[in-house]
């Protein structure tokens, strides 16, 4: 039986992943800052720890998803420090702990995001895992997070970094987008030409399990094969909900309301494609945005 340690296991991706991993007959341990709260979210067969020194067995696979929510607040200096520390220091602490272990994890799967590739407004060139890092905050954050995880290669671990798109599921971005769209007040953001690479939560979970079971390493774009622009996203969501999508949000409003966070995450985006997963033979359950949204919103 494999032992899997998950950080951020109480979060949106983590809780869905833990449920699926238990069906593989793996032992799942979640490291949480608040095990009491995590116990109400996760199945009772998940072991909870709040300190790595509570581990009593070796860990075969480490899945590192912990990090303060990136799009919850404006990026003040203090918030940027929290976003960075919650990812980099958590990963450093894991590395420090496992460096001194007789048996470090053979596989490390660690978070990252498509923010790695930066903006590229209205750039229609597909971006693969070879895409370059960009000179902005979210890109640097992803690059630093990946570098801290890559240290595990020194311990002989196979390391895979998940450059994740907007995950669509019962929580996350979709939950925030739904209220205005349900009221018929949704619409594109600014010109709507910025790309919004997305992925269904079931594929996100299945990709992590695929990365455990297959020999994949380095960065992996976790996005559906058919990315859409923001305009197309708004049109499709409105169509699935049978509502109009006529109320655009001007760029100036986004910048006023959300500052740099709105600029980098809402007004910019790249046409990211999952080249590595496709080359490795991963079969997506949801290729198409309309069917993904239809399944999640029960309209298929
Ligand atoms: N969901 C998406 O669309 C998406 C897209 C791209 C990248 N990602 C990345 O993938 C990872 C998982 O995403 P998610 O949506 O599952 O995130 P989430 O729901 O926000 O959960 C992240 C988890 O990280 C832990 N955490 C929160 N604040 C922390 C802090 N200040 N210090 C240390 N740990 C903290 C929490 O666990 P405890 O409270 O139990 O400690 C939380 O459950 C995140 O790091 C995120 O940046 C997500």
CSV table of C-alpha atoms and ligand atoms in Angstrom, one decimal:
chain,number,residue,atom,x,y,z
A,1,UNK,CA,0.0,0.0,0.0
A,2,UNK,CA,1.4,3.4,-1.0
A,3,UNK,CA,1.5,6.2,1.6
A,4,UNK,CA,0.6,9.7,0.2
A,5,UNK,CA,1.2,12.9,2.0
A,6,UNK,CA,-0.9,15.9,0.8
A,7,UNK,CA,-0.4,19.5,1.8
A,8,UNK,CA,-3.5,21.7,1.0
A,9,UNK,CA,-5.6,18.5,1.1
A,10,UNK,CA,-8.5,20.4,2.7
A,11,UNK,CA,-8.7,22.7,-0.3
A,12,UNK,CA,-10.9,22.5,-3.4
A,13,UNK,CA,-8.5,20.3,-5.5
A,14,UNK,CA,-7.1,18.5,-2.5
A,15,UNK,CA,-10.4,17.3,-1.0
A,16,UNK,CA,-11.6,15.9,-4.4
A,17,UNK,CA,-8.2,14.3,-4.9
A,18,UNK,CA,-8.2,12.7,-1.5
A,19,UNK,CA,-11.6,11.1,-2.1
A,20,UNK,CA,-10.4,9.6,-5.4
A,21,UNK,CA,-7.1,8.4,-4.0
A,22,UNK,CA,-8.8,6.5,-1.2
A,23,UNK,CA,-10.5,4.4,-3.9
A,24,UNK,CA,-7.0,3.3,-5.1
A,25,UNK,CA,-6.4,1.7,-1.7
A,26,UNK,CA,-3.7,4.2,-0.9
A,27,UNK,CA,-3.1,5.5,2.6
A,28,UNK,CA,-3.7,9.3,2.6
A,29,UNK,CA,-2.2,11.7,5.1
A,30,UNK,CA,-3.1,15.3,5.0
A,31,UNK,CA,-1.0,18.0,6.5
A,32,UNK,CA,-3.2,20.9,7.6
A,33,UNK,CA,-2.8,24.0,9.6
A,34,UNK,CA,-6.2,23.2,11.1
A,35,UNK,CA,-6.8,19.5,11.4
A,36,UNK,CA,-10.1,20.0,13.3
A,37,UNK,CA,-11.5,21.9,10.3
A,38,UNK,CA,-10.0,19.5,7.8
A,39,UNK,CA,-11.6,16.6,9.6
A,40,UNK,CA,-15.1,18.0,8.8
A,41,UNK,CA,-14.2,18.2,5.1
A,42,UNK,CA,-12.3,15.0,4.5
A,43,UNK,CA,-13.3,11.3,4.8
A,44,UNK,CA,-12.6,9.8,8.2
A,45,UNK,CA,-10.0,7.4,6.7
A,46,UNK,CA,-7.7,10.3,5.9
A,47,UNK,CA,-5.0,10.7,8.6
A,48,UNK,CA,-4.5,14.3,9.6
A,49,UNK,CA,-1.3,15.9,10.9
A,50,UNK,CA,-0.4,19.5,11.6
A,51,UNK,CA,3.3,19.0,12.0
A,52,UNK,CA,5.7,16.8,9.8
A,53,UNK,CA,7.2,15.4,13.0
A,54,UNK,CA,3.9,13.6,13.6
A,55,UNK,CA,4.7,11.3,10.6
A,56,UNK,CA,5.3,7.8,11.9
A,57,UNK,CA,6.0,6.1,8.6
A,58,UNK,CA,7.8,6.9,5.3
A,59,UNK,CA,6.0,8.7,2.6
A,60,UNK,CA,6.0,7.3,-1.0
A,61,UNK,CA,4.4,10.2,-2.7
A,62,UNK,CA,4.2,13.9,-1.7
A,63,UNK,CA,1.5,16.1,-3.2
A,64,UNK,CA,2.1,19.7,-2.4
A,65,UNK,CA,-0.9,22.0,-3.0
A,66,UNK,CA,-0.8,24.3,0.0
A,67,UNK,CA,-1.0,28.0,-0.6
A,68,UNK,CA,-3.0,31.1,0.4
A,69,UNK,CA,-5.8,31.8,-2.2
A,70,UNK,CA,-4.4,33.9,-5.0
A,71,UNK,CA,-7.6,35.7,-6.2
A,72,UNK,CA,-9.3,36.4,-2.9
A,73,UNK,CA,-7.9,39.8,-2.1
A,74,UNK,CA,-6.1,42.7,-3.8
A,75,UNK,CA,-2.3,42.2,-3.9
A,76,UNK,CA,-1.0,44.6,-1.3
A,77,UNK,CA,2.6,44.2,-0.3
A,78,UNK,CA,1.5,42.2,2.7
A,79,UNK,CA,-0.8,39.9,0.6
A,80,UNK,CA,2.0,39.3,-1.9
A,81,UNK,CA,4.3,38.2,1.0
A,82,UNK,CA,1.6,35.8,2.3
A,83,UNK,CA,1.0,34.3,-1.2
A,84,UNK,CA,4.7,33.8,-1.6
A,85,UNK,CA,5.5,32.5,1.9
A,86,UNK,CA,2.6,30.1,2.1
A,87,UNK,CA,3.9,28.4,-1.0
A,88,UNK,CA,7.7,28.7,-0.9
A,89,UNK,CA,8.3,28.3,2.8
A,90,UNK,CA,5.9,25.4,3.0
A,91,UNK,CA,7.8,23.7,0.2
A,92,UNK,CA,11.2,24.6,1.8
A,93,UNK,CA,10.0,23.1,5.1
A,94,UNK,CA,9.0,19.9,3.3
A,95,UNK,CA,12.4,19.7,1.6
A,96,UNK,CA,14.2,20.3,4.8
A,97,UNK,CA,12.2,17.6,6.6
A,98,UNK,CA,12.7,14.9,3.8
A,99,UNK,CA,16.3,15.8,3.2
A,100,UNK,CA,17.1,14.3,6.6
A,101,UNK,CA,14.8,11.2,6.1
A,102,UNK,CA,16.3,7.8,5.3
A,103,UNK,CA,13.6,7.3,2.6
A,104,UNK,CA,12.5,10.5,0.8
A,105,UNK,CA,9.3,10.3,-1.4
A,106,UNK,CA,10.0,8.7,-4.8
A,107,UNK,CA,7.5,11.1,-6.4
A,108,UNK,CA,6.8,14.8,-5.7
A,109,UNK,CA,3.8,16.5,-7.4
A,110,UNK,CA,3.7,20.1,-6.6
A,111,UNK,CA,1.5,23.1,-7.5
A,112,UNK,CA,2.0,25.8,-10.0
A,113,UNK,CA,-0.3,27.7,-12.4
A,114,UNK,CA,-0.6,28.9,-15.9
A,115,UNK,CA,0.2,32.3,-14.4
A,116,UNK,CA,3.8,31.0,-15.0
A,117,UNK,CA,3.5,32.2,-18.7
A,118,UNK,CA,2.3,35.7,-17.8
A,119,UNK,CA,-0.1,37.8,-19.9
A,120,UNK,CA,0.3,38.0,-23.6
A,121,UNK,CA,-3.0,39.8,-24.2
A,122,UNK,CA,-4.6,38.8,-27.6
A,123,UNK,CA,-1.6,36.5,-28.3
A,124,UNK,CA,-3.1,33.6,-30.1
A,125,UNK,CA,0.0,31.5,-30.3
A,126,UNK,CA,-0.5,28.2,-28.4
A,127,UNK,CA,1.8,28.0,-25.3
A,128,UNK,CA,3.3,24.7,-24.4
A,129,UNK,CA,5.4,23.7,-21.4
A,130,UNK,CA,8.4,25.3,-23.2
A,131,UNK,CA,6.8,28.7,-22.8
A,132,UNK,CA,8.9,31.3,-21.0
A,133,UNK,CA,8.5,32.9,-17.6
A,134,UNK,CA,7.2,36.5,-17.7
A,135,UNK,CA,8.3,39.6,-15.7
A,136,UNK,CA,5.3,39.9,-13.4
A,137,UNK,CA,4.3,38.8,-9.9
A,138,UNK,CA,2.2,35.7,-10.6
A,139,UNK,CA,4.8,34.4,-13.1
A,140,UNK,CA,7.7,34.9,-10.7
A,141,UNK,CA,5.6,33.3,-7.9
A,142,UNK,CA,5.0,30.2,-10.0
A,143,UNK,CA,8.7,30.0,-11.1
A,144,UNK,CA,9.9,30.3,-7.5
A,145,UNK,CA,7.4,27.7,-6.3
A,146,UNK,CA,8.5,25.3,-9.0
A,147,UNK,CA,12.2,25.8,-8.2
A,148,UNK,CA,11.6,25.1,-4.5
A,149,UNK,CA,9.9,21.8,-5.5
A,150,UNK,CA,12.6,20.9,-8.0
A,151,UNK,CA,15.1,20.7,-5.1
A,152,UNK,CA,13.6,17.2,-4.4
A,153,UNK,CA,15.4,16.0,-7.5
A,154,UNK,CA,18.5,16.2,-5.3
A,155,UNK,CA,16.9,13.5,-3.2
A,156,UNK,CA,16.3,11.3,-6.2
A,157,UNK,CA,12.5,12.1,-6.3
A,158,UNK,CA,10.7,12.4,-9.7
A,159,UNK,CA,9.3,15.9,-9.6
A,160,UNK,CA,6.3,17.1,-11.5
A,161,UNK,CA,4.9,20.7,-11.3
A,162,UNK,CA,1.2,21.2,-12.2
A,163,UNK,CA,0.8,24.4,-14.3
A,164,UNK,CA,-2.9,24.6,-13.6
A,165,UNK,CA,-5.6,26.5,-15.4
A,166,UNK,CA,-8.9,27.8,-14.0
A,167,UNK,CA,-10.3,24.7,-12.3
A,168,UNK,CA,-14.0,24.4,-12.8
A,169,UNK,CA,-16.0,22.6,-10.1
A,170,UNK,CA,-18.4,23.1,-7.2
A,171,UNK,CA,-15.9,25.5,-5.5
A,172,UNK,CA,-13.2,27.8,-7.0
A,173,UNK,CA,-13.7,30.4,-9.7
A,174,UNK,CA,-17.0,29.1,-11.1
A,175,UNK,CA,-18.8,29.6,-7.8
A,176,UNK,CA,-17.8,33.3,-7.9
A,177,UNK,CA,-18.7,33.7,-11.5
A,178,UNK,CA,-22.2,32.2,-11.2
A,179,UNK,CA,-24.2,34.8,-9.3
A,180,UNK,CA,-24.0,37.6,-11.8
A,181,UNK,CA,-24.5,35.2,-14.8
A,182,UNK,CA,-27.6,33.6,-13.1
A,183,UNK,CA,-29.0,37.1,-12.8
A,184,UNK,CA,-28.3,37.8,-16.5
A,185,UNK,CA,-25.7,40.3,-15.4
A,186,UNK,CA,-22.6,38.4,-16.6
A,187,UNK,CA,-20.5,39.2,-19.6
A,188,UNK,CA,-17.0,39.4,-20.9
A,189,UNK,CA,-14.2,41.2,-19.1
A,190,UNK,CA,-12.8,44.1,-21.0
A,191,UNK,CA,-12.4,43.1,-24.7
A,192,UNK,CA,-12.8,39.5,-23.8
A,193,UNK,CA,-9.9,38.6,-26.1
A,194,UNK,CA,-7.7,37.4,-23.2
A,195,UNK,CA,-7.4,33.6,-23.0
A,196,UNK,CA,-9.0,31.6,-20.1
A,197,UNK,CA,-7.5,28.1,-20.1
A,198,UNK,CA,-9.7,26.0,-17.9
A,199,UNK,CA,-9.9,22.4,-16.7
A,200,UNK,CA,-12.7,20.3,-15.1
A,201,UNK,CA,-12.1,19.3,-11.5
A,202,UNK,CA,-12.5,15.6,-12.5
A,203,UNK,CA,-9.7,15.9,-15.1
A,204,UNK,CA,-7.5,17.8,-12.6
A,205,UNK,CA,-7.8,14.9,-10.1
A,206,UNK,CA,-7.3,12.3,-12.8
A,207,UNK,CA,-4.2,14.1,-14.1
A,208,UNK,CA,-2.6,14.0,-10.7
A,209,UNK,CA,-3.3,10.3,-10.4
A,210,UNK,CA,-2.0,9.8,-14.0
A,211,UNK,CA,1.2,11.7,-13.0
A,212,UNK,CA,1.6,9.3,-10.1
A,213,UNK,CA,1.2,6.2,-12.2
A,214,UNK,CA,3.1,7.3,-15.3
A,215,UNK,CA,6.6,8.5,-15.8
A,216,UNK,CA,5.9,12.2,-16.1
A,217,UNK,CA,8.3,14.9,-14.8
A,218,UNK,CA,8.9,18.6,-15.0
A,219,UNK,CA,6.2,21.1,-15.7
A,220,UNK,CA,2.8,19.8,-16.9
A,221,UNK,CA,0.1,22.1,-18.3
A,222,UNK,CA,-3.1,21.1,-16.6
A,223,UNK,CA,-5.6,22.7,-19.0
A,224,UNK,CA,-8.3,21.3,-21.3
A,225,UNK,CA,-7.1,20.8,-24.9
A,226,UNK,CA,-9.5,23.5,-26.1
A,227,UNK,CA,-8.8,26.7,-24.3
A,228,UNK,CA,-11.3,29.6,-24.8
A,229,UNK,CA,-11.1,33.3,-24.7
A,230,UNK,CA,-12.9,35.2,-21.9
A,231,UNK,CA,-15.6,36.3,-24.4
A,232,UNK,CA,-16.2,32.7,-25.5
A,233,UNK,CA,-16.2,31.6,-21.8
A,234,UNK,CA,-18.9,34.2,-20.9
A,235,UNK,CA,-21.0,33.3,-24.0
A,236,UNK,CA,-20.8,29.6,-23.2
A,237,UNK,CA,-21.6,30.0,-19.5
A,238,UNK,CA,-24.6,32.2,-20.3
A,239,UNK,CA,-25.8,29.7,-22.9
A,240,UNK,CA,-25.6,26.8,-20.5
A,241,UNK,CA,-27.5,28.8,-17.9
A,242,UNK,CA,-30.0,30.1,-20.6
A,243,UNK,CA,-29.3,33.7,-19.7
A,244,UNK,CA,-28.0,36.7,-21.7
A,245,UNK,CA,-24.3,37.7,-21.4
A,246,UNK,CA,-24.5,41.3,-22.4
A,247,UNK,CA,-23.0,43.2,-19.5
A,248,UNK,CA,-19.2,43.6,-20.1
A,249,UNK,CA,-17.0,44.7,-17.3
A,250,UNK,CA,-14.7,47.5,-18.5
A,251,UNK,CA,-10.9,47.1,-17.9
A,252,UNK,CA,-10.9,50.3,-16.0
A,253,UNK,CA,-13.4,48.9,-13.5
A,254,UNK,CA,-11.4,45.7,-13.1
A,255,UNK,CA,-8.3,47.7,-12.3
A,256,UNK,CA,-10.1,49.9,-9.9
A,257,UNK,CA,-11.8,47.0,-8.1
A,258,UNK,CA,-9.0,44.5,-8.1
A,259,UNK,CA,-5.7,46.4,-8.8
A,260,UNK,CA,-2.7,44.4,-10.0
A,261,UNK,CA,-4.5,41.1,-9.2
A,262,UNK,CA,-7.3,42.0,-11.6
A,263,UNK,CA,-4.8,43.1,-14.2
A,264,UNK,CA,-2.7,39.9,-14.1
A,265,UNK,CA,-5.4,37.4,-13.5
A,266,UNK,CA,-8.5,38.8,-15.2
A,267,UNK,CA,-7.3,41.0,-18.1
A,268,UNK,CA,-4.4,38.9,-19.3
A,269,UNK,CA,-4.1,35.2,-20.3
A,270,UNK,CA,-2.3,32.9,-22.6
A,271,UNK,CA,-3.5,30.2,-25.0
A,272,UNK,CA,-2.1,27.4,-22.9
A,273,UNK,CA,-2.3,23.9,-24.3
A,274,UNK,CA,-1.6,20.5,-22.5
A,275,UNK,CA,1.1,19.3,-24.9
A,276,UNK,CA,2.9,17.0,-22.4
A,277,UNK,CA,-0.3,15.3,-21.2
A,278,UNK,CA,-1.4,14.7,-24.8
A,279,UNK,CA,2.0,13.4,-25.8
A,280,UNK,CA,1.9,11.0,-22.8
A,281,UNK,CA,-1.5,9.8,-23.9
A,282,UNK,CA,-3.7,11.2,-21.1
A,283,UNK,CA,-7.4,11.1,-22.3
A,284,UNK,CA,-9.4,14.1,-21.1
A,285,UNK,CA,-12.9,13.5,-19.9
A,286,UNK,CA,-13.9,17.1,-20.6
A,287,UNK,CA,-12.4,18.6,-23.8
A,288,UNK,CA,-15.2,20.9,-24.4
A,289,UNK,CA,-16.2,23.9,-22.2
A,290,UNK,CA,-20.0,23.5,-22.9
A,291,UNK,CA,-20.0,19.9,-21.8
A,292,UNK,CA,-17.9,20.6,-18.7
A,293,UNK,CA,-20.2,23.4,-17.6
A,294,UNK,CA,-23.3,21.4,-18.5
A,295,UNK,CA,-22.1,18.6,-16.3
A,296,UNK,CA,-21.2,20.9,-13.4
A,297,UNK,CA,-24.4,22.9,-13.6
A,298,UNK,CA,-26.6,19.8,-14.3
A,299,UNK,CA,-27.9,21.0,-17.6
A,300,UNK,CA,-26.4,18.4,-19.9
B,1,LIG,N1,-8.3,26.1,-8.1
B,1,LIG,C1,-7.7,26.7,-9.2
B,1,LIG,O1,-8.4,27.1,-10.2
B,1,LIG,C2,-6.2,26.7,-9.3
B,1,LIG,C3,-5.6,27.2,-10.5
B,1,LIG,C4,-4.2,27.3,-10.5
B,1,LIG,C5,-3.4,26.9,-9.5
B,1,LIG,N2,-4.0,26.5,-8.3
B,1,LIG,C6,-3.1,26.2,-7.2
B,1,LIG,O2,-3.3,24.8,-6.7
B,1,LIG,C7,-3.3,24.8,-5.3
B,1,LIG,C8,-4.6,24.1,-4.8
B,1,LIG,O3,-5.7,24.9,-5.3
B,1,LIG,P1,-7.1,24.9,-4.5
B,1,LIG,O4,-8.1,25.6,-5.4
B,1,LIG,O5,-7.4,23.5,-4.0
B,1,LIG,O6,-6.7,25.9,-3.3
B,1,LIG,P2,-7.6,26.2,-2.0
B,1,LIG,O7,-8.9,25.6,-2.1
B,1,LIG,O8,-7.4,27.6,-1.7
B,1,LIG,O9,-6.8,25.3,-0.9
B,1,LIG,C9,-5.4,25.5,-0.6
B,1,LIG,C10,-5.1,24.9,0.7
B,1,LIG,O10,-3.9,25.5,1.2
B,1,LIG,C11,-3.8,25.7,2.6
B,1,LIG,N3,-3.5,27.1,2.8
B,1,LIG,C12,-4.3,28.2,2.7
B,1,LIG,N4,-3.7,29.3,3.1
B,1,LIG,C13,-2.5,28.9,3.5
B,1,LIG,C14,-1.4,29.6,4.1
B,1,LIG,N5,-1.5,30.9,4.3
B,1,LIG,N6,-0.3,28.8,4.4
B,1,LIG,C15,-0.2,27.5,4.2
B,1,LIG,N7,-1.3,26.8,3.7
B,1,LIG,C16,-2.4,27.5,3.4
B,1,LIG,C17,-5.2,25.4,3.1
B,1,LIG,O11,-5.1,24.1,3.8
B,1,LIG,P3,-5.2,24.1,5.4
B,1,LIG,O12,-6.1,25.2,5.9
B,1,LIG,O13,-5.8,22.7,5.7
B,1,LIG,O14,-3.8,24.2,5.9
B,1,LIG,C18,-6.1,25.2,1.9
B,1,LIG,O15,-7.0,24.2,2.0
B,1,LIG,C19,-3.2,26.2,-4.8
B,1,LIG,O16,-1.9,26.5,-4.2
B,1,LIG,C20,-3.4,27.1,-6.0
B,1,LIG,O17,-2.7,28.2,-6.0
B,1,LIG,C21,-5.4,26.4,-8.2
